[in-house]
Amino acid sequence: MRRMGRPGLLGLAARTAVVAGTATAVSGGMQRHAQAKAQDQQQQQEYAAQQQQEQINAAAAAAVAAQQPAAPAPAPAPAGGTDIIAELQKLAALKDQGILTDEEFSAAKAKLLS
């Protein structure tokens, strides 16, 4: 005949093992979930950093391109003479800057073309 009431030592040990196993399984699942969440956050941060770096690189390339001269380099002066077009452009720039008056510009231009 079996007694009812308090479980024996073997029953108590079995119940404790079941409770401990369940707690370990739940704890392990929570740890795996937390690790997966942390890994997802790290990947998102790395992606955001990569996108930001690409934007910085694009802005730097645009700034470098904007600083490069748009016009081609002036043609070399012909052998034995001066480049008249380049000289006229210099005179026009001086006139536009207000360094030369209209009369001075006309006189220098006439001298170049003669």
CSV table of N, CA, C and O in Angstrom, one decimal:
chain,number,residue,atom,x,y,z
A,1,MET,N,0.8,-1.2,0.0
A,1,MET,CA,0.0,0.0,0.0
A,1,MET,C,0.9,1.2,0.0
A,1,MET,O,1.9,1.3,0.7
A,2,ARG,N,0.4,2.2,-0.7
A,2,ARG,CA,1.2,3.4,-0.9
A,2,ARG,C,0.6,4.5,0.0
A,2,ARG,O,-0.6,4.7,0.1
A,3,ARG,N,1.5,5.3,0.6
A,3,ARG,CA,1.0,6.3,1.4
A,3,ARG,C,0.8,7.6,0.6
A,3,ARG,O,1.6,7.9,-0.3
A,4,MET,N,-0.1,8.3,1.0
A,4,MET,CA,-0.4,9.6,0.3
A,4,MET,C,0.2,10.7,1.3
A,4,MET,O,0.3,10.5,2.5
A,5,GLY,N,0.5,11.8,0.7
A,5,GLY,CA,1.0,12.9,1.6
A,5,GLY,C,2.3,13.4,1.0
A,5,GLY,O,2.4,13.6,-0.2
A,6,ARG,N,3.2,13.5,1.8
A,6,ARG,CA,4.5,14.1,1.3
A,6,ARG,C,5.2,13.1,0.4
A,6,ARG,O,5.2,11.9,0.7
A,7,PRO,N,5.8,13.5,-0.7
A,7,PRO,CA,6.5,12.6,-1.5
A,7,PRO,C,7.8,12.1,-0.9
A,7,PRO,O,8.4,12.8,0.0
A,8,GLY,N,8.2,11.0,-1.4
A,8,GLY,CA,9.5,10.5,-0.8
A,8,GLY,C,10.7,11.3,-1.4
A,8,GLY,O,10.5,12.2,-2.3
A,9,LEU,N,11.8,10.8,-1.0
A,9,LEU,CA,13.1,11.5,-1.5
A,9,LEU,C,13.2,11.4,-3.0
A,9,LEU,O,13.6,12.3,-3.6
A,10,LEU,N,12.9,10.2,-3.5
A,10,LEU,CA,13.0,10.0,-5.0
A,10,LEU,C,12.1,10.9,-5.7
A,10,LEU,O,12.4,11.5,-6.7
A,11,GLY,N,10.9,11.0,-5.3
A,11,GLY,CA,9.9,11.9,-5.9
A,11,GLY,C,10.2,13.3,-5.9
A,11,GLY,O,10.1,14.1,-6.8
A,12,LEU,N,10.8,13.8,-4.7
A,12,LEU,CA,11.2,15.1,-4.6
A,12,LEU,C,12.4,15.5,-5.5
A,12,LEU,O,12.4,16.5,-6.1
A,13,ALA,N,13.3,14.5,-5.6
A,13,ALA,CA,14.4,14.7,-6.5
A,13,ALA,C,14.0,14.8,-8.0
A,13,ALA,O,14.5,15.6,-8.8
A,14,ALA,N,13.0,14.0,-8.4
A,14,ALA,CA,12.5,14.0,-9.7
A,14,ALA,C,11.8,15.3,-10.0
A,14,ALA,O,12.0,15.9,-11.1
A,15,ARG,N,11.0,15.8,-9.1
A,15,ARG,CA,10.3,17.0,-9.3
A,15,ARG,C,11.3,18.2,-9.4
A,15,ARG,O,11.2,19.1,-10.3
A,16,THR,N,12.3,18.2,-8.6
A,16,THR,CA,13.3,19.2,-8.6
A,16,THR,C,14.1,19.2,-10.0
A,16,THR,O,14.3,20.3,-10.6
A,17,ALA,N,14.3,18.0,-10.5
A,17,ALA,CA,15.0,17.9,-11.8
A,17,ALA,C,14.2,18.5,-12.9
A,17,ALA,O,14.7,19.1,-13.8
A,18,VAL,N,12.9,18.2,-12.9
A,18,VAL,CA,12.0,18.7,-13.9
A,18,VAL,C,11.9,20.2,-13.8
A,18,VAL,O,12.0,20.9,-14.9
A,19,VAL,N,11.8,20.8,-12.7
A,19,VAL,CA,11.7,22.2,-12.5
A,19,VAL,C,13.0,22.9,-13.0
A,19,VAL,O,13.0,23.8,-13.7
A,20,ALA,N,14.1,22.3,-12.6
A,20,ALA,CA,15.5,22.8,-13.0
A,20,ALA,C,15.7,22.7,-14.5
A,20,ALA,O,16.2,23.7,-15.1
A,21,GLY,N,15.2,21.6,-15.1
A,21,GLY,CA,15.4,21.5,-16.6
A,21,GLY,C,14.5,22.5,-17.3
A,21,GLY,O,15.0,23.1,-18.3
A,22,THR,N,13.3,22.7,-16.8
A,22,THR,CA,12.4,23.7,-17.5
A,22,THR,C,13.0,25.1,-17.3
A,22,THR,O,13.0,25.9,-18.3
A,23,ALA,N,13.5,25.4,-16.2
A,23,ALA,CA,14.1,26.7,-16.0
A,23,ALA,C,15.4,26.9,-16.9
A,23,ALA,O,15.6,28.0,-17.5
A,24,THR,N,16.2,25.9,-17.0
A,24,THR,CA,17.3,26.0,-17.9
A,24,THR,C,16.9,26.1,-19.4
A,24,THR,O,17.5,27.0,-20.1
A,25,ALA,N,15.9,25.4,-19.8
A,25,ALA,CA,15.4,25.6,-21.2
A,25,ALA,C,14.9,27.0,-21.4
A,25,ALA,O,15.2,27.6,-22.5
A,26,VAL,N,14.1,27.5,-20.5
A,26,VAL,CA,13.5,28.8,-20.7
A,26,VAL,C,14.7,29.9,-20.7
A,26,VAL,O,14.7,30.8,-21.5
A,27,SER,N,15.6,29.7,-19.8
A,27,SER,CA,16.7,30.7,-19.7
A,27,SER,C,17.6,30.6,-21.0
A,27,SER,O,18.0,31.7,-21.5
A,28,GLY,N,17.8,29.4,-21.5
A,28,GLY,CA,18.6,29.3,-22.7
A,28,GLY,C,17.9,30.0,-23.9
A,28,GLY,O,18.5,30.6,-24.7
A,29,GLY,N,16.6,29.8,-24.0
A,29,GLY,CA,15.8,30.4,-25.0
A,29,GLY,C,15.8,31.9,-25.0
A,29,GLY,O,15.9,32.6,-26.0
A,30,MET,N,15.8,32.4,-23.7
A,30,MET,CA,15.8,33.9,-23.6
A,30,MET,C,17.2,34.4,-24.0
A,30,MET,O,17.3,35.5,-24.6
A,31,GLN,N,18.2,33.7,-23.6
A,31,GLN,CA,19.6,34.1,-24.0
A,31,GLN,C,19.8,34.1,-25.5
A,31,GLN,O,20.3,35.0,-26.1
A,32,ARG,N,19.3,33.1,-26.2
A,32,ARG,CA,19.4,33.0,-27.6
A,32,ARG,C,18.6,34.2,-28.3
A,32,ARG,O,19.1,34.8,-29.2
A,33,HIS,N,17.4,34.5,-27.7
A,33,HIS,CA,16.6,35.6,-28.3
A,33,HIS,C,17.4,36.9,-28.1
A,33,HIS,O,17.4,37.7,-29.0
A,34,ALA,N,18.0,37.1,-26.9
A,34,ALA,CA,18.7,38.4,-26.6
A,34,ALA,C,19.9,38.5,-27.5
A,34,ALA,O,20.2,39.6,-28.0
A,35,GLN,N,20.6,37.4,-27.8
A,35,GLN,CA,21.8,37.4,-28.6
A,35,GLN,C,21.4,37.7,-30.1
A,35,GLN,O,22.0,38.5,-30.8
A,36,ALA,N,20.3,37.1,-30.5
A,36,ALA,CA,19.8,37.4,-31.9
A,36,ALA,C,19.4,38.9,-32.0
A,36,ALA,O,19.7,39.5,-33.1
A,37,LYS,N,18.7,39.4,-31.0
A,37,LYS,CA,18.3,40.8,-31.1
A,37,LYS,C,19.6,41.7,-31.1
A,37,LYS,O,19.6,42.7,-31.9
A,38,ALA,N,20.6,41.4,-30.3
A,38,ALA,CA,21.8,42.2,-30.2
A,38,ALA,C,22.5,42.2,-31.6
A,38,ALA,O,23.0,43.2,-32.1
A,39,GLN,N,22.5,41.0,-32.2
A,39,GLN,CA,23.2,40.8,-33.5
A,39,GLN,C,22.5,41.6,-34.6
A,39,GLN,O,23.1,42.2,-35.4
A,40,ASP,N,21.1,41.6,-34.5
A,40,ASP,CA,20.4,42.4,-35.5
A,40,ASP,C,20.7,43.9,-35.3
A,40,ASP,O,20.8,44.6,-36.3
A,41,GLN,N,20.7,44.3,-34.1
A,41,GLN,CA,21.0,45.8,-33.9
A,41,GLN,C,22.4,46.1,-34.4
A,41,GLN,O,22.6,47.2,-35.0
A,42,GLN,N,23.4,45.2,-34.1
A,42,GLN,CA,24.7,45.5,-34.6
A,42,GLN,C,24.8,45.6,-36.1
A,42,GLN,O,25.4,46.4,-36.7
A,43,GLN,N,24.1,44.7,-36.8
A,43,GLN,CA,24.0,44.7,-38.2
A,43,GLN,C,23.4,46.0,-38.8
A,43,GLN,O,23.9,46.6,-39.7
A,44,GLN,N,22.3,46.4,-38.1
A,44,GLN,CA,21.7,47.7,-38.5
A,44,GLN,C,22.6,48.9,-38.3
A,44,GLN,O,22.7,49.8,-39.2
A,45,GLN,N,23.4,48.9,-37.2
A,45,GLN,CA,24.3,50.0,-37.0
A,45,GLN,C,25.4,49.9,-38.0
A,45,GLN,O,25.8,51.0,-38.5
A,46,GLU,N,25.9,48.8,-38.4
A,46,GLU,CA,27.0,48.7,-39.4
A,46,GLU,C,26.5,49.1,-40.7
A,46,GLU,O,27.2,49.8,-41.5
A,47,TYR,N,25.2,48.8,-41.1
A,47,TYR,CA,24.6,49.2,-42.3
A,47,TYR,C,24.5,50.7,-42.4
A,47,TYR,O,24.8,51.4,-43.4
A,48,ALA,N,24.0,51.3,-41.3
A,48,ALA,CA,23.8,52.8,-41.2
A,48,ALA,C,25.2,53.4,-41.3
A,48,ALA,O,25.3,54.5,-42.0
A,49,ALA,N,26.2,52.9,-40.7
A,49,ALA,CA,27.6,53.5,-40.8
A,49,ALA,C,28.1,53.4,-42.2
A,49,ALA,O,28.7,54.3,-42.7
A,50,GLN,N,27.8,52.3,-42.9
A,50,GLN,CA,28.3,52.1,-44.2
A,50,GLN,C,27.6,53.1,-45.2
A,50,GLN,O,28.2,53.7,-46.0
A,51,GLN,N,26.3,53.3,-45.0
A,51,GLN,CA,25.5,54.3,-45.8
A,51,GLN,C,26.0,55.7,-45.5
A,51,GLN,O,26.2,56.5,-46.5
A,52,GLN,N,26.3,56.0,-44.3
A,52,GLN,CA,26.8,57.3,-44.0
A,52,GLN,C,28.2,57.6,-44.6
A,52,GLN,O,28.5,58.6,-45.2
A,53,GLN,N,29.1,56.5,-44.6
A,53,GLN,CA,30.4,56.6,-45.2
A,53,GLN,C,30.3,56.8,-46.7
A,53,GLN,O,31.0,57.6,-47.3
A,54,GLU,N,29.3,56.1,-47.3
A,54,GLU,CA,29.1,56.3,-48.8
A,54,GLU,C,28.6,57.7,-49.1
A,54,GLU,O,29.1,58.3,-50.1
A,55,GLN,N,27.8,58.3,-48.2
A,55,GLN,CA,27.3,59.7,-48.5
A,55,GLN,C,28.5,60.6,-48.3
A,55,GLN,O,28.6,61.6,-49.1
A,56,ILE,N,29.4,60.4,-47.3
A,56,ILE,CA,30.5,61.3,-47.2
A,56,ILE,C,31.5,61.2,-48.4
A,56,ILE,O,32.0,62.2,-48.9
A,57,ASN,N,31.7,59.9,-48.9
A,57,ASN,CA,32.5,59.7,-50.0
A,57,ASN,C,32.0,60.5,-51.2
A,57,ASN,O,32.7,61.1,-52.0
A,58,ALA,N,30.7,60.3,-51.4
A,58,ALA,CA,30.0,61.0,-52.6
A,58,ALA,C,30.1,62.5,-52.5
A,58,ALA,O,30.4,63.2,-53.5
A,59,ALA,N,29.9,63.1,-51.3
A,59,ALA,CA,30.1,64.5,-51.1
A,59,ALA,C,31.5,65.0,-51.3
A,59,ALA,O,31.7,66.0,-51.9
A,60,ALA,N,32.5,64.2,-50.9
A,60,ALA,CA,33.9,64.5,-51.1
A,60,ALA,C,34.2,64.5,-52.6
A,60,ALA,O,34.9,65.4,-53.1
A,61,ALA,N,33.7,63.5,-53.3
A,61,ALA,CA,34.0,63.4,-54.7
A,61,ALA,C,33.3,64.6,-55.5
A,61,ALA,O,33.9,65.2,-56.4
A,62,ALA,N,32.1,65.0,-55.0
A,62,ALA,CA,31.4,66.1,-55.7
A,62,ALA,C,32.2,67.4,-55.4
A,62,ALA,O,32.3,68.3,-56.3
A,63,ALA,N,32.7,67.6,-54.2
A,63,ALA,CA,33.5,68.8,-53.8
A,63,ALA,C,34.8,68.8,-54.7
A,63,ALA,O,35.2,69.9,-55.2
A,64,VAL,N,35.4,67.7,-54.9
A,64,VAL,CA,36.7,67.7,-55.7
A,64,VAL,C,36.3,68.0,-57.1
A,64,VAL,O,37.0,68.8,-57.8
A,65,ALA,N,35.3,67.5,-57.6
A,65,ALA,CA,34.9,67.7,-59.0
A,65,ALA,C,34.5,69.2,-59.2
A,65,ALA,O,34.8,69.8,-60.3
A,66,ALA,N,33.9,69.8,-58.2
A,66,ALA,CA,33.5,71.2,-58.3
A,66,ALA,C,34.7,72.1,-58.3
A,66,ALA,O,34.6,73.2,-58.9
A,67,GLN,N,35.8,71.7,-57.7
A,67,GLN,CA,37.0,72.6,-57.6
A,67,GLN,C,37.8,72.4,-58.9
A,67,GLN,O,38.7,73.3,-59.1
A,68,GLN,N,37.6,71.4,-59.7
A,68,GLN,CA,38.5,71.2,-60.9
A,68,GLN,C,38.0,72.2,-61.9
A,68,GLN,O,36.8,72.5,-62.1
A,69,PRO,N,38.9,72.7,-62.7
A,69,PRO,CA,38.6,73.7,-63.8
A,69,PRO,C,37.7,73.1,-64.8
A,69,PRO,O,37.9,71.9,-65.2
A,70,ALA,N,36.6,73.8,-65.2
A,70,ALA,CA,35.7,73.3,-66.2
A,70,ALA,C,36.2,73.5,-67.6
A,70,ALA,O,35.9,72.8,-68.5
A,71,ALA,N,37.0,74.6,-67.8
A,71,ALA,CA,37.5,74.9,-69.1
A,71,ALA,C,38.8,74.2,-69.4
A,71,ALA,O,39.5,73.9,-68.5
A,72,PRO,N,39.0,73.8,-70.7
A,72,PRO,CA,40.2,73.2,-71.0
A,72,PRO,C,41.4,74.1,-70.9
A,72,PRO,O,41.3,75.3,-70.9
A,73,ALA,N,42.6,73.5,-70.7
A,73,ALA,CA,43.8,74.3,-70.6
A,73,ALA,C,44.0,75.2,-71.9
A,73,ALA,O,43.7,74.7,-73.0
A,74,PRO,N,44.5,76.4,-71.7
A,74,PRO,CA,44.8,77.2,-72.9
A,74,PRO,C,45.8,76.5,-73.8
A,74,PRO,O,46.7,75.8,-73.4
A,75,ALA,N,45.6,76.8,-75.1
A,75,ALA,CA,46.5,76.2,-76.1
A,75,ALA,C,47.9,76.8,-76.0
A,75,ALA,O,48.0,78.0,-75.6
A,76,PRO,N,48.9,76.1,-76.3
A,76,PRO,CA,50.3,76.6,-76.2
A,76,PRO,C,50.4,77.7,-77.2
A,76,PRO,O,49.8,77.7,-78.3
A,77,ALA,N,51.3,78.7,-76.9
A,77,ALA,CA,51.6,79.8,-77.8
A,77,ALA,C,52.3,79.2,-79.0
A,77,ALA,O,53.1,78.3,-79.0
A,78,PRO,N,51.9,79.8,-80.2
A,78,PRO,CA,52.6,79.4,-81.4
A,78,PRO,C,54.1,79.7,-81.3
A,78,PRO,O,54.5,80.6,-80.7
A,79,ALA,N,54.8,78.9,-82.1
A,79,ALA,CA,56.3,79.1,-82.1
A,79,ALA,C,56.6,80.5,-82.6
A,79,ALA,O,56.2,80.9,-83.6
A,80,GLY,N,57.5,81.2,-81.8
A,80,GLY,CA,57.9,82.5,-82.2
A,80,GLY,C,57.0,83.6,-82.0
A,80,GLY,O,57.2,84.7,-82.4
A,81,GLY,N,55.8,83.4,-81.3
A,81,GLY,CA,54.9,84.5,-81.1
A,81,GLY,C,54.1,84.3,-79.8
A,81,GLY,O,54.4,83.4,-79.0
A,82,THR,N,53.2,85.2,-79.5
A,82,THR,CA,52.4,85.1,-78.3
A,82,THR,C,51.0,84.6,-78.7
A,82,THR,O,50.6,84.7,-79.8
A,83,ASP,N,50.3,84.0,-77.8
A,83,ASP,CA,49.0,83.5,-78.0
A,83,ASP,C,48.0,84.7,-77.8
A,83,ASP,O,47.7,85.2,-76.7
A,84,ILE,N,47.5,85.2,-78.9
A,84,ILE,CA,46.7,86.4,-78.9
A,84,ILE,C,45.4,86.2,-78.2
A,84,ILE,O,45.0,87.1,-77.5
A,85,ILE,N,44.8,85.1,-78.4
A,85,ILE,CA,43.5,84.8,-77.7
A,85,ILE,C,43.7,84.8,-76.2
A,85,ILE,O,42.9,85.4,-75.5
A,86,ALA,N,44.8,84.2,-75.7
A,86,ALA,CA,45.0,84.2,-74.3
A,86,ALA,C,45.2,85.6,-73.8
A,86,ALA,O,44.8,86.0,-72.7
A,87,GLU,N,46.0,86.4,-74.5
A,87,GLU,CA,46.3,87.8,-74.1
A,87,GLU,C,45.0,88.6,-74.1
A,87,GLU,O,44.8,89.4,-73.2
A,88,LEU,N,44.1,88.4,-75.1
A,88,LEU,CA,42.8,89.1,-75.1
A,88,LEU,C,42.0,88.7,-73.9
A,88,LEU,O,41.3,89.6,-73.3
A,89,GLN,N,42.0,87.5,-73.6
A,89,GLN,CA,41.2,87.0,-72.4
A,89,GLN,C,41.7,87.6,-71.1
A,89,GLN,O,41.0,88.0,-70.3
A,90,LYS,N,43.0,87.8,-71.0
A,90,LYS,CA,43.6,88.4,-69.9
A,90,LYS,C,43.2,89.9,-69.8
A,90,LYS,O,42.8,90.4,-68.7
A,91,LEU,N,43.2,90.5,-70.9
A,91,LEU,CA,42.8,91.9,-70.9
A,91,LEU,C,41.4,92.1,-70.6
A,91,LEU,O,41.0,93.0,-69.8
A,92,ALA,N,40.5,91.2,-71.1
A,92,ALA,CA,39.1,91.2,-70.8
A,92,ALA,C,38.8,91.0,-69.3
A,92,ALA,O,38.0,91.6,-68.7
A,93,ALA,N,39.6,90.1,-68.7
A,93,ALA,CA,39.5,89.8,-67.3
A,93,ALA,C,39.9,91.0,-66.5
A,93,ALA,O,39.2,91.4,-65.5
A,94,LEU,N,40.9,91.7,-66.9
A,94,LEU,CA,41.4,92.9,-66.2
A,94,LEU,C,40.3,94.0,-66.3
A,94,LEU,O,40.1,94.7,-65.3
A,95,LYS,N,39.7,94.1,-67.5
A,95,LYS,CA,38.6,95.1,-67.7
A,95,LYS,C,37.4,94.8,-66.8
A,95,LYS,O,36.8,95.6,-66.1
A,96,ASP,N,37.0,93.5,-66.8
A,96,ASP,CA,35.9,93.0,-66.0
A,96,ASP,C,36.1,93.3,-64.5
A,96,ASP,O,35.2,93.5,-63.7
A,97,GLN,N,37.4,93.2,-64.0
A,97,GLN,CA,37.7,93.4,-62.6
A,97,GLN,C,37.8,94.9,-62.3
A,97,GLN,O,37.9,95.3,-61.1
A,98,GLY,N,37.7,95.7,-63.3
A,98,GLY,CA,37.8,97.2,-63.1
A,98,GLY,C,39.2,97.7,-63.0
A,98,GLY,O,39.4,98.8,-62.6
A,99,ILE,N,40.2,96.9,-63.4
A,99,ILE,CA,41.6,97.3,-63.3
A,99,ILE,C,41.9,98.2,-64.5
A,99,ILE,O,42.6,99.1,-64.4
A,100,LEU,N,41.3,97.8,-65.7
A,100,LEU,CA,41.5,98.6,-66.9
A,100,LEU,C,40.2,99.4,-67.2
A,100,LEU,O,39.1,98.8,-67.1
A,101,THR,N,40.4,100.6,-67.7
A,101,THR,CA,39.2,101.3,-68.2
A,101,THR,C,38.9,100.9,-69.6
A,101,THR,O,39.7,100.2,-70.2
A,102,ASP,N,37.8,101.3,-70.1
A,102,ASP,CA,37.4,101.0,-71.5
A,102,ASP,C,38.5,101.5,-72.5
A,102,ASP,O,38.8,100.8,-73.5
A,103,GLU,N,39.0,102.7,-72.3
A,103,GLU,CA,40.0,103.2,-73.2
A,103,GLU,C,41.3,102.4,-73.1
A,103,GLU,O,41.9,102.1,-74.2
A,104,GLU,N,41.7,102.1,-71.9
A,104,GLU,CA,42.9,101.3,-71.8
A,104,GLU,C,42.8,99.9,-72.4
A,104,GLU,O,43.7,99.4,-73.1
A,105,PHE,N,41.6,99.3,-72.2
A,105,PHE,CA,41.3,98.0,-72.8
A,105,PHE,C,41.4,98.1,-74.4
A,105,PHE,O,42.0,97.3,-75.0
A,106,SER,N,40.7,99.1,-74.9
A,106,SER,CA,40.7,99.3,-76.4
A,106,SER,C,42.1,99.5,-76.9
A,106,SER,O,42.5,99.0,-78.0
A,107,ALA,N,42.9,100.3,-76.2
A,107,ALA,CA,44.3,100.6,-76.7
A,107,ALA,C,45.1,99.3,-76.7
A,107,ALA,O,45.9,99.0,-77.6
A,108,ALA,N,45.0,98.6,-75.6
A,108,ALA,CA,45.8,97.3,-75.5
A,108,ALA,C,45.4,96.3,-76.5
A,108,ALA,O,46.2,95.6,-77.1
A,109,LYS,N,44.1,96.2,-76.8
A,109,LYS,CA,43.5,95.3,-77.7
A,109,LYS,C,44.0,95.7,-79.1
A,109,LYS,O,44.4,94.8,-79.9
A,110,ALA,N,44.0,97.0,-79.5
A,110,ALA,CA,44.5,97.4,-80.8
A,110,ALA,C,45.9,97.1,-81.0
A,110,ALA,O,46.4,96.7,-82.0
A,111,LYS,N,46.7,97.3,-79.9
A,111,LYS,CA,48.1,97.0,-80.0
A,111,LYS,C,48.4,95.5,-80.2
A,111,LYS,O,49.3,95.2,-81.0
A,112,LEU,N,47.6,94.7,-79.6
A,112,LEU,CA,47.7,93.2,-79.8
A,112,LEU,C,47.4,92.8,-81.2
A,112,LEU,O,48.0,91.9,-81.8
A,113,LEU,N,46.3,93.4,-81.7
A,113,LEU,CA,45.8,93.0,-83.0
A,113,LEU,C,46.6,93.6,-84.2
A,113,LEU,O,46.4,93.1,-85.3
A,114,SER,N,47.4,94.6,-83.9
A,114,SER,CA,48.2,95.2,-85.0
A,114,SER,C,49.5,94.5,-85.3
A,114,SER,O,50.0,93.7,-84.7
